[in-house]
């Protein structure tokens, strides 16, 4: 296993860190925005890989709601139950992408 030199090859930490900062900003923006149909669009754009899987699941089912967004926990609660795991999965994907970038030969 090749270890990066100090101060170099830190994309595995930088990419998820920047992503988490963006996700936190989008959550606060969502939580303070008017509760209309477009308010949650930013949440789904930030978690695009997870939202795409949810849409794929919905294409096979006959439901009229987004299957990954629960119901019964209040407006912010429903979105938080979707958003926190979706951000975690997407941050993990960013970590894996950063690790792949770090392992590239010079």
mmCIF file of N, CA and C in Angstrom:
data_model
loop_
_atom_site.group_PDB
_atom_site.id
_atom_site.type_symbol
_atom_site.label_atom_id
_atom_site.label_comp_id
_atom_site.label_asym_id
_atom_site.label_seq_id
_atom_site.Cartn_x
_atom_site.Cartn_y
_atom_site.Cartn_z
ATOM 1 N N UNK A 1 0.839 -1.171 0.000
ATOM 2 C CA UNK A 1 0.000 0.000 0.000
ATOM 3 C C UNK A 1 0.887 1.238 0.000
ATOM 4 N N UNK A 2 0.610 2.117 -0.928
ATOM 5 C CA UNK A 2 1.385 3.342 -1.052
ATOM 6 C C UNK A 2 0.742 4.409 -0.189
ATOM 7 N N UNK A 3 1.536 5.015 0.671
ATOM 8 C CA UNK A 3 1.029 6.079 1.537
ATOM 9 C C UNK A 3 1.375 7.429 0.925
ATOM 10 N N UNK A 4 0.418 8.357 0.903
ATOM 11 C CA UNK A 4 0.719 9.676 0.353
ATOM 12 C C UNK A 4 1.677 10.445 1.248
ATOM 13 N N UNK A 5 2.461 11.274 0.606
ATOM 14 C CA UNK A 5 3.389 12.121 1.351
ATOM 15 C C UNK A 5 2.590 13.153 2.145
ATOM 16 N N UNK A 6 3.142 13.609 3.279
ATOM 17 C CA UNK A 6 2.425 14.616 4.076
ATOM 18 C C UNK A 6 2.121 15.863 3.243
ATOM 19 N N UNK A 7 0.913 16.349 3.361
ATOM 20 C CA UNK A 7 0.513 17.552 2.634
ATOM 21 C C UNK A 7 0.057 17.301 1.222
ATOM 22 N N UNK A 8 0.063 16.052 0.794
ATOM 23 C CA UNK A 8 -0.335 15.733 -0.575
ATOM 24 C C UNK A 8 -1.399 14.646 -0.556
ATOM 25 N N UNK A 9 -2.151 14.614 -1.615
ATOM 26 C CA UNK A 9 -3.117 13.545 -1.826
ATOM 27 C C UNK A 9 -4.127 13.431 -0.690
ATOM 28 N N UNK A 10 -4.869 14.458 -0.503
ATOM 29 C CA UNK A 10 -5.876 14.452 0.549
ATOM 30 C C UNK A 10 -7.292 14.602 -0.014
ATOM 31 N N UNK A 11 -7.477 14.225 -1.258
ATOM 32 C CA UNK A 11 -8.793 14.349 -1.888
ATOM 33 C C UNK A 11 -9.830 13.494 -1.167
ATOM 34 N N UNK A 12 -9.414 12.407 -0.550
ATOM 35 C CA UNK A 12 -10.366 11.540 0.151
ATOM 36 C C UNK A 12 -11.005 12.252 1.342
ATOM 37 N N UNK A 13 -10.353 13.307 1.841
ATOM 38 C CA UNK A 13 -10.922 14.081 2.939
ATOM 39 C C UNK A 13 -11.517 15.398 2.456
ATOM 40 N N UNK A 14 -10.909 15.985 1.439
ATOM 41 C CA UNK A 14 -11.359 17.282 0.937
ATOM 42 C C UNK A 14 -12.710 17.162 0.237
ATOM 43 N N UNK A 15 -12.867 16.171 -0.634
ATOM 44 C CA UNK A 15 -14.131 16.034 -1.366
ATOM 45 C C UNK A 15 -15.326 15.808 -0.441
ATOM 46 N N UNK A 16 -15.264 14.839 0.492
ATOM 47 C CA UNK A 16 -16.420 14.694 1.390
ATOM 48 C C UNK A 16 -16.615 15.901 2.298
ATOM 49 N N UNK A 17 -15.528 16.554 2.704
ATOM 50 C CA UNK A 17 -15.655 17.736 3.549
ATOM 51 C C UNK A 17 -16.376 18.868 2.842
ATOM 52 N N UNK A 18 -15.990 19.123 1.598
ATOM 53 C CA UNK A 18 -16.671 20.157 0.816
ATOM 54 C C UNK A 18 -18.125 19.777 0.560
ATOM 55 N N UNK A 19 -18.350 18.499 0.283
ATOM 56 C CA UNK A 19 -19.717 18.035 0.051
ATOM 57 C C UNK A 19 -20.574 18.211 1.307
ATOM 58 N N UNK A 20 -20.041 17.854 2.465
ATOM 59 C CA UNK A 20 -20.804 17.989 3.709
ATOM 60 C C UNK A 20 -21.099 19.455 4.027
ATOM 61 N N UNK A 21 -20.159 20.336 3.705
ATOM 62 C CA UNK A 21 -20.405 21.771 3.900
ATOM 63 C C UNK A 21 -21.542 22.237 2.988
ATOM 64 N N UNK A 22 -21.539 21.797 1.749
ATOM 65 C CA UNK A 22 -22.613 22.141 0.820
ATOM 66 C C UNK A 22 -23.943 21.565 1.304
ATOM 67 N N UNK A 23 -23.935 20.315 1.755
ATOM 68 C CA UNK A 23 -25.156 19.664 2.216
ATOM 69 C C UNK A 23 -25.723 20.385 3.438
ATOM 70 N N UNK A 24 -24.863 20.827 4.330
ATOM 71 C CA UNK A 24 -25.321 21.557 5.506
ATOM 72 C C UNK A 24 -25.941 22.896 5.109
ATOM 73 N N UNK A 25 -25.300 23.591 4.183
ATOM 74 C CA UNK A 25 -25.847 24.858 3.686
ATOM 75 C C UNK A 25 -27.215 24.637 3.049
ATOM 76 N N UNK A 26 -27.342 23.595 2.228
ATOM 77 C CA UNK A 26 -28.609 23.326 1.540
ATOM 78 C C UNK A 26 -29.696 22.979 2.552
ATOM 79 N N UNK A 27 -29.344 22.249 3.626
ATOM 80 C CA UNK A 27 -30.346 21.918 4.642
ATOM 81 C C UNK A 27 -30.850 23.184 5.341
ATOM 82 N N UNK A 28 -29.936 24.059 5.737
ATOM 83 C CA UNK A 28 -30.365 25.290 6.404
ATOM 84 C C UNK A 28 -31.183 26.169 5.470
ATOM 85 N N UNK A 29 -30.814 26.199 4.211
ATOM 86 C CA UNK A 29 -31.593 26.953 3.238
ATOM 87 C C UNK A 29 -32.989 26.352 3.090
ATOM 88 N N UNK A 30 -33.065 25.039 3.047
ATOM 89 C CA UNK A 30 -34.348 24.355 2.941
ATOM 90 C C UNK A 30 -35.210 24.602 4.180
ATOM 91 N N UNK A 31 -34.597 24.501 5.352
ATOM 92 C CA UNK A 31 -35.351 24.629 6.600
ATOM 93 C C UNK A 31 -35.919 26.035 6.784
ATOM 94 N N UNK A 32 -35.295 27.033 6.194
ATOM 95 C CA UNK A 32 -35.773 28.405 6.346
ATOM 96 C C UNK A 32 -36.598 28.889 5.157
ATOM 97 N N UNK A 33 -36.684 28.089 4.109
ATOM 98 C CA UNK A 33 -37.432 28.493 2.914
ATOM 99 C C UNK A 33 -38.921 28.249 3.117
ATOM 100 N N UNK A 34 -39.707 28.861 2.240
ATOM 101 C CA UNK A 34 -41.149 28.621 2.262
ATOM 102 C C UNK A 34 -41.420 27.162 1.911
ATOM 103 N N UNK A 35 -42.435 26.611 2.515
ATOM 104 C CA UNK A 35 -42.734 25.187 2.313
ATOM 105 C C UNK A 35 -43.615 25.003 1.093
ATOM 106 N N UNK A 36 -43.017 25.184 -0.061
ATOM 107 C CA UNK A 36 -43.741 24.972 -1.306
ATOM 108 C C UNK A 36 -43.156 23.745 -2.009
ATOM 109 N N UNK A 37 -43.615 23.466 -3.167
ATOM 110 C CA UNK A 37 -43.186 22.277 -3.889
ATOM 111 C C UNK A 37 -41.749 22.331 -4.364
ATOM 112 N N UNK A 38 -41.170 23.507 -4.469
ATOM 113 C CA UNK A 38 -39.808 23.617 -4.975
ATOM 114 C C UNK A 38 -38.756 23.677 -3.874
ATOM 115 N N UNK A 39 -39.173 23.784 -2.633
ATOM 116 C CA UNK A 39 -38.218 23.924 -1.537
ATOM 117 C C UNK A 39 -37.327 22.696 -1.410
ATOM 118 N N UNK A 40 -37.881 21.522 -1.657
ATOM 119 C CA UNK A 40 -37.076 20.311 -1.487
ATOM 120 C C UNK A 40 -36.280 19.930 -2.733
ATOM 121 N N UNK A 41 -36.356 20.696 -3.778
ATOM 122 C CA UNK A 41 -35.599 20.406 -4.991
ATOM 123 C C UNK A 41 -34.095 20.426 -4.722
ATOM 124 N N UNK A 42 -33.635 21.377 -3.918
ATOM 125 C CA UNK A 42 -32.213 21.445 -3.576
ATOM 126 C C UNK A 42 -31.747 20.211 -2.822
ATOM 127 N N UNK A 43 -32.598 19.699 -1.935
ATOM 128 C CA UNK A 43 -32.235 18.486 -1.195
ATOM 129 C C UNK A 43 -32.002 17.318 -2.142
ATOM 130 N N UNK A 44 -32.871 17.188 -3.119
ATOM 131 C CA UNK A 44 -32.751 16.071 -4.034
ATOM 132 C C UNK A 44 -31.615 16.264 -5.031
ATOM 133 N N UNK A 45 -31.291 17.503 -5.356
ATOM 134 C CA UNK A 45 -30.141 17.740 -6.234
ATOM 135 C C UNK A 45 -28.824 17.421 -5.527
ATOM 136 N N UNK A 46 -28.726 17.773 -4.247
ATOM 137 C CA UNK A 46 -27.502 17.507 -3.489
ATOM 138 C C UNK A 46 -27.315 16.008 -3.278
ATOM 139 N N UNK A 47 -28.394 15.281 -3.170
ATOM 140 C CA UNK A 47 -28.326 13.836 -2.972
ATOM 141 C C UNK A 47 -28.716 13.102 -4.252
ATOM 142 N N UNK A 48 -28.255 13.594 -5.377
ATOM 143 C CA UNK A 48 -28.656 13.080 -6.679
ATOM 144 C C UNK A 48 -28.457 11.564 -6.847
ATOM 145 N N UNK A 49 -27.338 10.964 -6.410
ATOM 146 C CA UNK A 49 -27.215 9.513 -6.596
ATOM 147 C C UNK A 49 -28.298 8.724 -5.856
ATOM 148 N N UNK A 50 -28.620 9.122 -4.642
ATOM 149 C CA UNK A 50 -29.648 8.434 -3.865
ATOM 150 C C UNK A 50 -31.030 8.726 -4.447
ATOM 151 N N UNK A 51 -31.259 9.954 -4.855
ATOM 152 C CA UNK A 51 -32.544 10.311 -5.460
ATOM 153 C C UNK A 51 -32.756 9.533 -6.758
ATOM 154 N N UNK A 52 -31.695 9.317 -7.533
ATOM 155 C CA UNK A 52 -31.812 8.537 -8.767
ATOM 156 C C UNK A 52 -32.214 7.095 -8.466
ATOM 157 N N UNK A 53 -31.645 6.517 -7.408
ATOM 158 C CA UNK A 53 -32.034 5.161 -7.010
ATOM 159 C C UNK A 53 -33.502 5.148 -6.581
ATOM 160 N N UNK A 54 -33.929 6.162 -5.840
ATOM 161 C CA UNK A 54 -35.330 6.260 -5.443
ATOM 162 C C UNK A 54 -36.262 6.374 -6.633
ATOM 163 N N UNK A 55 -35.871 7.149 -7.623
ATOM 164 C CA UNK A 55 -36.689 7.270 -8.827
ATOM 165 C C UNK A 55 -36.730 5.963 -9.604
ATOM 166 N N UNK A 56 -35.623 5.241 -9.610
ATOM 167 C CA UNK A 56 -35.597 3.937 -10.267
ATOM 168 C C UNK A 56 -36.532 2.963 -9.557
ATOM 169 N N UNK A 57 -36.511 2.971 -8.238
ATOM 170 C CA UNK A 57 -37.434 2.133 -7.463
ATOM 171 C C UNK A 57 -38.877 2.522 -7.768
ATOM 172 N N UNK A 58 -39.141 3.826 -7.815
ATOM 173 C CA UNK A 58 -40.501 4.299 -8.093
ATOM 174 C C UNK A 58 -40.973 3.933 -9.495
ATOM 175 N N UNK A 59 -40.050 3.784 -10.431
ATOM 176 C CA UNK A 59 -40.459 3.414 -11.782
ATOM 177 C C UNK A 59 -40.977 1.978 -11.837
ATOM 178 N N UNK A 60 -40.590 1.153 -10.864
ATOM 179 C CA UNK A 60 -41.059 -0.229 -10.825
ATOM 180 C C UNK A 60 -42.293 -0.415 -9.955
ATOM 181 N N UNK A 61 -42.610 0.573 -9.144
ATOM 182 C CA UNK A 61 -43.785 0.483 -8.272
ATOM 183 C C UNK A 61 -44.879 1.386 -8.807
ATOM 184 N N UNK A 62 -46.052 1.243 -8.252
ATOM 185 C CA UNK A 62 -47.183 2.044 -8.733
ATOM 186 C C UNK A 62 -47.534 3.180 -7.783
ATOM 187 N N UNK A 63 -46.664 3.461 -6.818
ATOM 188 C CA UNK A 63 -46.939 4.528 -5.849
ATOM 189 C C UNK A 63 -46.932 5.897 -6.497
ATOM 190 N N UNK A 64 -47.613 6.826 -5.853
ATOM 191 C CA UNK A 64 -47.666 8.190 -6.380
ATOM 192 C C UNK A 64 -46.732 9.123 -5.619
ATOM 193 N N UNK A 65 -46.066 8.610 -4.570
ATOM 194 C CA UNK A 65 -45.132 9.409 -3.772
ATOM 195 C C UNK A 65 -43.721 8.894 -3.976
ATOM 196 N N UNK A 66 -42.744 9.741 -3.666
ATOM 197 C CA UNK A 66 -41.343 9.330 -3.704
ATOM 198 C C UNK A 66 -41.126 8.329 -2.574
ATOM 199 N N UNK A 67 -40.721 7.120 -2.917
ATOM 200 C CA UNK A 67 -40.701 6.026 -1.942
ATOM 201 C C UNK A 67 -39.665 6.199 -0.835
ATOM 202 N N UNK A 68 -38.615 6.968 -1.051
ATOM 203 C CA UNK A 68 -37.593 7.139 -0.025
ATOM 204 C C UNK A 68 -37.920 8.252 0.969
ATOM 205 N N UNK A 69 -38.939 9.021 0.696
ATOM 206 C CA UNK A 69 -39.351 10.105 1.584
ATOM 207 C C UNK A 69 -40.499 9.605 2.457
ATOM 208 N N UNK A 70 -40.259 9.433 3.771
ATOM 209 C CA UNK A 70 -41.301 8.870 4.635
ATOM 210 C C UNK A 70 -42.437 9.861 4.867
ATOM 211 N N UNK A 71 -43.454 9.384 5.543
ATOM 212 C CA UNK A 71 -44.600 10.215 5.861
ATOM 213 C C UNK A 71 -44.958 9.996 7.332
ATOM 214 N N UNK A 72 -45.454 11.022 7.987
ATOM 215 C CA UNK A 72 -45.919 10.878 9.350
ATOM 216 C C UNK A 72 -44.998 11.444 10.416
ATOM 217 N N UNK A 73 -43.918 12.112 10.032
ATOM 218 C CA UNK A 73 -42.974 12.669 11.007
ATOM 219 C C UNK A 73 -42.921 14.191 10.944
ATOM 220 N N UNK A 74 -43.854 14.804 10.266
ATOM 221 C CA UNK A 74 -43.844 16.250 10.086
ATOM 222 C C UNK A 74 -43.015 16.624 8.869
ATOM 223 N N UNK A 75 -43.194 17.833 8.411
ATOM 224 C CA UNK A 75 -42.531 18.272 7.181
ATOM 225 C C UNK A 75 -41.003 18.166 7.285
ATOM 226 N N UNK A 76 -40.426 18.803 8.290
ATOM 227 C CA UNK A 76 -38.971 18.761 8.436
ATOM 228 C C UNK A 76 -38.487 17.371 8.837
ATOM 229 N N UNK A 77 -39.239 16.691 9.674
ATOM 230 C CA UNK A 77 -38.860 15.343 10.093
ATOM 231 C C UNK A 77 -38.823 14.370 8.937
ATOM 232 N N UNK A 78 -39.830 14.399 8.077
ATOM 233 C CA UNK A 78 -39.848 13.517 6.905
ATOM 234 C C UNK A 78 -38.623 13.744 6.030
ATOM 235 N N UNK A 79 -38.319 15.007 5.788
ATOM 236 C CA UNK A 79 -37.185 15.321 4.928
ATOM 237 C C UNK A 79 -35.854 14.982 5.607
ATOM 238 N N UNK A 80 -35.778 15.184 6.913
ATOM 239 C CA UNK A 80 -34.541 14.859 7.634
ATOM 240 C C UNK A 80 -34.278 13.355 7.619
ATOM 241 N N UNK A 81 -35.340 12.551 7.751
ATOM 242 C CA UNK A 81 -35.174 11.098 7.738
ATOM 243 C C UNK A 81 -34.673 10.630 6.376
ATOM 244 N N UNK A 82 -35.044 11.308 5.311
ATOM 245 C CA UNK A 82 -34.483 10.997 3.993
ATOM 246 C C UNK A 82 -33.079 11.579 3.854
ATOM 247 N N UNK A 83 -32.914 12.831 4.250
ATOM 248 C CA UNK A 83 -31.712 13.597 3.910
ATOM 249 C C UNK A 83 -30.449 13.107 4.625
ATOM 250 N N UNK A 84 -30.545 12.818 5.898
ATOM 251 C CA UNK A 84 -29.341 12.426 6.653
ATOM 252 C C UNK A 84 -28.720 11.145 6.098
ATOM 253 N N UNK A 85 -29.474 10.061 5.901
ATOM 254 C CA UNK A 85 -28.847 8.873 5.301
ATOM 255 C C UNK A 85 -28.394 9.105 3.855
ATOM 256 N N UNK A 86 -29.178 9.890 3.100
ATOM 257 C CA UNK A 86 -28.807 10.153 1.710
ATOM 258 C C UNK A 86 -27.503 10.943 1.630
ATOM 259 N N UNK A 87 -27.326 11.915 2.517
ATOM 260 C CA UNK A 87 -26.072 12.679 2.563
ATOM 261 C C UNK A 87 -24.926 11.775 2.991
ATOM 262 N N UNK A 88 -25.176 10.883 3.934
ATOM 263 C CA UNK A 88 -24.130 9.966 4.387
ATOM 264 C C UNK A 88 -23.660 9.058 3.255
ATOM 265 N N UNK A 89 -24.592 8.520 2.508
ATOM 266 C CA UNK A 89 -24.238 7.650 1.381
ATOM 267 C C UNK A 89 -23.472 8.439 0.325
ATOM 268 N N UNK A 90 -23.946 9.632 0.006
ATOM 269 C CA UNK A 90 -23.280 10.445 -1.012
ATOM 270 C C UNK A 90 -21.903 10.894 -0.544
ATOM 271 N N UNK A 91 -21.741 11.221 0.729
ATOM 272 C CA UNK A 91 -20.418 11.575 1.259
ATOM 273 C C UNK A 91 -19.488 10.370 1.186
ATOM 274 N N UNK A 92 -20.015 9.182 1.439
ATOM 275 C CA UNK A 92 -19.212 7.973 1.284
ATOM 276 C C UNK A 92 -18.751 7.775 -0.154
ATOM 277 N N UNK A 93 -19.626 8.079 -1.096
ATOM 278 C CA UNK A 93 -19.233 8.001 -2.505
ATOM 279 C C UNK A 93 -18.148 9.027 -2.831
ATOM 280 N N UNK A 94 -18.253 10.208 -2.239
ATOM 281 C CA UNK A 94 -17.223 11.233 -2.429
ATOM 282 C C UNK A 94 -15.891 10.780 -1.827
ATOM 283 N N UNK A 95 -15.943 10.110 -0.691
ATOM 284 C CA UNK A 95 -14.728 9.575 -0.078
ATOM 285 C C UNK A 95 -14.076 8.550 -1.001
ATOM 286 N N UNK A 96 -14.878 7.644 -1.561
ATOM 287 C CA UNK A 96 -14.330 6.632 -2.468
ATOM 288 C C UNK A 96 -13.747 7.268 -3.728
ATOM 289 N N UNK A 97 -14.415 8.293 -4.245
ATOM 290 C CA UNK A 97 -13.880 9.008 -5.402
ATOM 291 C C UNK A 97 -12.567 9.688 -5.044
ATOM 292 N N UNK A 98 -12.501 10.311 -3.886
ATOM 293 C CA UNK A 98 -11.267 10.955 -3.450
ATOM 294 C C UNK A 98 -10.149 9.954 -3.240
ATOM 295 N N UNK A 99 -10.476 8.781 -2.715
ATOM 296 C CA UNK A 99 -9.461 7.745 -2.529
ATOM 297 C C UNK A 99 -8.922 7.273 -3.872
ATOM 298 N N UNK A 100 -9.805 7.160 -4.852
ATOM 299 C CA UNK A 100 -9.361 6.776 -6.192
ATOM 300 C C UNK A 100 -8.451 7.855 -6.784
ATOM 301 N N UNK A 101 -8.800 9.104 -6.570
ATOM 302 C CA UNK A 101 -7.953 10.210 -7.051
ATOM 303 C C UNK A 101 -6.602 10.185 -6.340
ATOM 304 N N UNK A 102 -6.603 9.938 -5.036
ATOM 305 C CA UNK A 102 -5.352 9.894 -4.272
ATOM 306 C C UNK A 102 -4.435 8.774 -4.738
ATOM 307 N N UNK A 103 -4.964 7.691 -5.200
ATOM 308 C CA UNK A 103 -4.147 6.535 -5.605
ATOM 309 C C UNK A 103 -3.632 6.609 -7.022
ATOM 310 N N UNK A 104 -4.023 7.655 -7.747
ATOM 311 C CA UNK A 104 -3.531 7.813 -9.115
ATOM 312 C C UNK A 104 -2.025 7.972 -9.108
ATOM 313 N N UNK A 105 -1.351 7.384 -10.096
ATOM 314 C CA UNK A 105 0.085 7.656 -10.183
ATOM 315 C C UNK A 105 0.323 9.085 -10.666
ATOM 316 N N UNK A 106 1.443 9.633 -10.281
ATOM 317 C CA UNK A 106 1.767 11.027 -10.648
ATOM 318 C C UNK A 106 1.919 11.184 -12.114
#
